Amino acid sequence: MISKYSIAKEPLSRRPYKASCKLCTNGEKKFGIETDLFMKVLTTTNDPWSSNEVQKAQMEDPAIRPILKKKLNSEDRPYRQEIAPESPATKRYWVLWDSLHLKDGVLYRKWESDDGSSCRWQLILPKSRIQEVLRETHDSASGGYFGVMKT
């Protein structure tokens, strides 16, 4: 039996809301939340999420490196023959070429709303950072599953 509490049980399994969702948009306006998900970070030598550190991690990732190098050197999409010997992940990034953009030398995917009125930026996460992100979303005080009675 499905209870009314089990419907919204796991927040990490939900799809992102549509940009046209009035409830979410009103909440963002009310609380002054930016809709651009581009993370603004202070650049320090100790910050593992500085633009320089993220770009370095992307360059060390064998799936991201070929695409990032091409994006840094040219806006022109490479020919299929140039990408053919690369990994399936690199080929997937090649397919997404037009939606991949550089911000401070870091590769992001641009997600546009259905009507084209807004966009969000998704960091192309290097494989070396996946565990850190998953750990943070699960183990941090604000992440993971709180259960019905804790929300």
Short mmCIF file of C-alpha atoms in Angstrom, two decimals, residues 40-44 47 50-51:
data_model
loop_
_atom_site.label_atom_id
_atom_site.label_comp_id
_atom_site.label_asym_id
_atom_site.label_seq_id
_atom_site.Cartn_x
_atom_site.Cartn_y
_atom_site.Cartn_z
CA LYS A 40 30.59 31.17 -7.66
CA VAL A 41 33.67 30.33 -5.64
CA LEU A 42 36.42 32.32 -4.05
CA THR A 43 39.71 31.44 -5.63
CA THR A 44 42.19 30.45 -2.96
CA ASP A 47 39.94 25.61 -2.45
CA SER A 50 38.28 26.79 -7.58
CA SER A 51 38.01 27.19 -11.34
#
